XYZ file of C-alpha atoms in Angstrom:
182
model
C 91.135 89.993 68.926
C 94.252 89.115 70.975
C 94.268 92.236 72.615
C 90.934 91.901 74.129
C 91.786 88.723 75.950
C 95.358 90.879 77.607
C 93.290 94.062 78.035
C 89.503 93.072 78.499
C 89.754 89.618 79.577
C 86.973 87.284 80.575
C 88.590 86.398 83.624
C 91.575 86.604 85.799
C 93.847 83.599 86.984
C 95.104 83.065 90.745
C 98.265 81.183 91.780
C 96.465 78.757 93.418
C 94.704 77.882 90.069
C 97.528 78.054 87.766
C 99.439 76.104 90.489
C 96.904 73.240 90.479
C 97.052 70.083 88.184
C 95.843 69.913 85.581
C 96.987 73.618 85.302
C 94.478 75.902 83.531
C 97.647 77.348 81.400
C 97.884 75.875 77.614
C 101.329 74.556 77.094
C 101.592 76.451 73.807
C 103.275 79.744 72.503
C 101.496 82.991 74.019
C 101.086 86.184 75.751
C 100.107 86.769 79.445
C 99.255 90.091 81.537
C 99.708 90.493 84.843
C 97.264 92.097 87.555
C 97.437 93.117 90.747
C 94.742 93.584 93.821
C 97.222 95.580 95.357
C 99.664 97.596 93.041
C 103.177 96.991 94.008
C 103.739 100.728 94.456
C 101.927 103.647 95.537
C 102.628 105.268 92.497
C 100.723 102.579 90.117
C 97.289 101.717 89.782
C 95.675 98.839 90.918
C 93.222 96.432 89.134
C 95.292 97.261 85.860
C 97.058 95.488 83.710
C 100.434 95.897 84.802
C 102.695 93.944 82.692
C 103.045 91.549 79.522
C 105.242 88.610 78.999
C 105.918 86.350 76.449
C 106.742 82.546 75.714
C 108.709 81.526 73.986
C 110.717 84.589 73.456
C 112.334 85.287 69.878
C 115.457 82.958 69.638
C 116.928 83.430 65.841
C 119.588 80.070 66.006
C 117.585 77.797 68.510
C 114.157 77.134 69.979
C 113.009 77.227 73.447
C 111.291 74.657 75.039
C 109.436 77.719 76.885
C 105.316 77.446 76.725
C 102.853 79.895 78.420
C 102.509 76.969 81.347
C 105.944 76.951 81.876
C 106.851 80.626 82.477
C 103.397 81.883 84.120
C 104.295 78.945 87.116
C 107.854 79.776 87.139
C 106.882 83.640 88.101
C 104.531 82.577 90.253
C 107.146 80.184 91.935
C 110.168 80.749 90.682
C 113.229 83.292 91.654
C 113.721 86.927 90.783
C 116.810 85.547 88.920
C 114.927 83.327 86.195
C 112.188 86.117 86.350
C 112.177 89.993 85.441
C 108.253 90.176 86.665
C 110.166 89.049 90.166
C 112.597 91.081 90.461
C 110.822 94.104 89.805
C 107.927 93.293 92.149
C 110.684 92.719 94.950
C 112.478 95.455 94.173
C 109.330 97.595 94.495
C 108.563 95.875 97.371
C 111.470 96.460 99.321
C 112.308 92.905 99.598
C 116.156 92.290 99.464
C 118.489 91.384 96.843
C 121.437 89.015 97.660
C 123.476 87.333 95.558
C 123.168 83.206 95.662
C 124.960 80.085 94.688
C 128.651 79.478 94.341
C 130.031 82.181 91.689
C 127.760 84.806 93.177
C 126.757 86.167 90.025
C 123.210 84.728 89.984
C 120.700 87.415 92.393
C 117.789 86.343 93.866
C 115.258 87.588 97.237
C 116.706 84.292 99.181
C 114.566 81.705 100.348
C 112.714 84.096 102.790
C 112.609 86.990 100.225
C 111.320 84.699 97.599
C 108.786 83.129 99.503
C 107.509 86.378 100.873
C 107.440 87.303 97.218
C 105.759 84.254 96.639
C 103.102 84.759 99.306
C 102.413 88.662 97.880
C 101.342 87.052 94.355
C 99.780 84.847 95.813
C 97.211 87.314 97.394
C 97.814 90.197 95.138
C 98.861 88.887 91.164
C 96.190 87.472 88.657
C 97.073 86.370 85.271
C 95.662 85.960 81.978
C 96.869 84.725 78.558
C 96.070 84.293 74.700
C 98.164 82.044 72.369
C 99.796 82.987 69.819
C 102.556 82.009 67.163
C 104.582 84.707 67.335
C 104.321 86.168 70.874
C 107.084 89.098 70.321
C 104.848 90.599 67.916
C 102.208 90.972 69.844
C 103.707 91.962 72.918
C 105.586 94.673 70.753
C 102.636 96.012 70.225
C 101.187 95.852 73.312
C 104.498 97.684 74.283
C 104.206 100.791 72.305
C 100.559 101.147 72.756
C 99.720 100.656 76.766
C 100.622 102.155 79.494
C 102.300 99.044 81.241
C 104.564 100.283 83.629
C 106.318 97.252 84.536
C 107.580 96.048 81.681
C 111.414 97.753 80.922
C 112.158 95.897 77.244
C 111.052 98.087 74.519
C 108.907 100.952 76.895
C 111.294 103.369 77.249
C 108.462 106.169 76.436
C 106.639 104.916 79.751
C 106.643 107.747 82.587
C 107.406 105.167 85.205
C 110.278 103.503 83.164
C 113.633 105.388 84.391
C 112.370 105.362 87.964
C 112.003 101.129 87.819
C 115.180 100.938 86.071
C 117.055 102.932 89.058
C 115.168 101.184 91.214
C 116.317 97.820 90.200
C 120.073 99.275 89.557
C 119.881 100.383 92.798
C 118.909 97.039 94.269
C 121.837 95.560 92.227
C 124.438 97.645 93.958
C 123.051 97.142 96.794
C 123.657 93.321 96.383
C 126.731 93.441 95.309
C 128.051 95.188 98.402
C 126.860 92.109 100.563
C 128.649 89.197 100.826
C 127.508 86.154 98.787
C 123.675 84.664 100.389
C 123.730 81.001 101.493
């Protein structure tokens, strides 16, 4: 069952490995879950499963190019602007938010932030996956059933919910107040 593999799975997945070539990620449509050695907040648990993700996501007039290989690297490399498992680790973190590049719309943790983000998943976050045709489905379900208190899409009956979504508003206000980040 797909569940299992989220919720029970046979093993966990470090940066380092998922970094490595040939990466141990398939480059097909899936679900991962995300685990953490040390929770990124006091008031979560660690060892859990944390939060799900999905890729592709649902795209109703084009398709994405998005595989399971392609977004677990980009959150364990990329920037809190391309990732939502990012920015809410840094925001519960206290790492922060600045807006980048030339229209200063885009926000990110900076180069420092987003390497000390970087490094913190690197010790801390372990992933594992399932394929799976129709990821949204799945993770729907996943949604309305666990208690995964970093995910905001669709969990609106999770206790922790509000207080990450003020959390990252608050970060967002805060960024917006500084000038624009090199």
């Amino acid at each position: 069952m797909a569940h299992a593999a989220l919720t029970e799975p046979d093993r966990l997945w470090s940066a380092q490995e998922v970094l490595s070539r040939p990466s141990p990620v398939p480059a097909a449509a899936g679900v991962y879950g995300w685990y953490f050695e040390k929770a990124p907040s006091a008031d979560l648990a660690a060892g859990h499963l944390l939060y799900v993700g999905i890729a592709p996501r649902y795209m109703a007039n084009r398709t994405s190019t998005q595989n399971l290989r392609k977004r677990v690297r980009y959150h364990y490399r990329g920037n809190a602007a391309g990732s939502t498992l990012r920015l809410t680790l840094g925001c519960l973190l206290g790492i922060e938010l600045r807006r980048v590049g030339r229209s200063g719309t885009r926000m990110t943790f900076g180069k420092a932030g987003e390497a000390a983000l970087s490094q913190w998943m690197a010790e801390n976050a372990e992933v594992c996956w399932t394929e799976h045709d129709e990821p949204w489905t799945l993770e729907s379900e996943l949604i309305s059933r666990l208690d995964l208190p970093l995910n905001l899409d669709q969990n609106r009956h999770n206790p922790f919910h509000s207080r990450l979504k003020e959390l990252r508003s608050q970060a967002r206000q805060r960024a917006r107040e500084l000038p624009v980040s090199a």
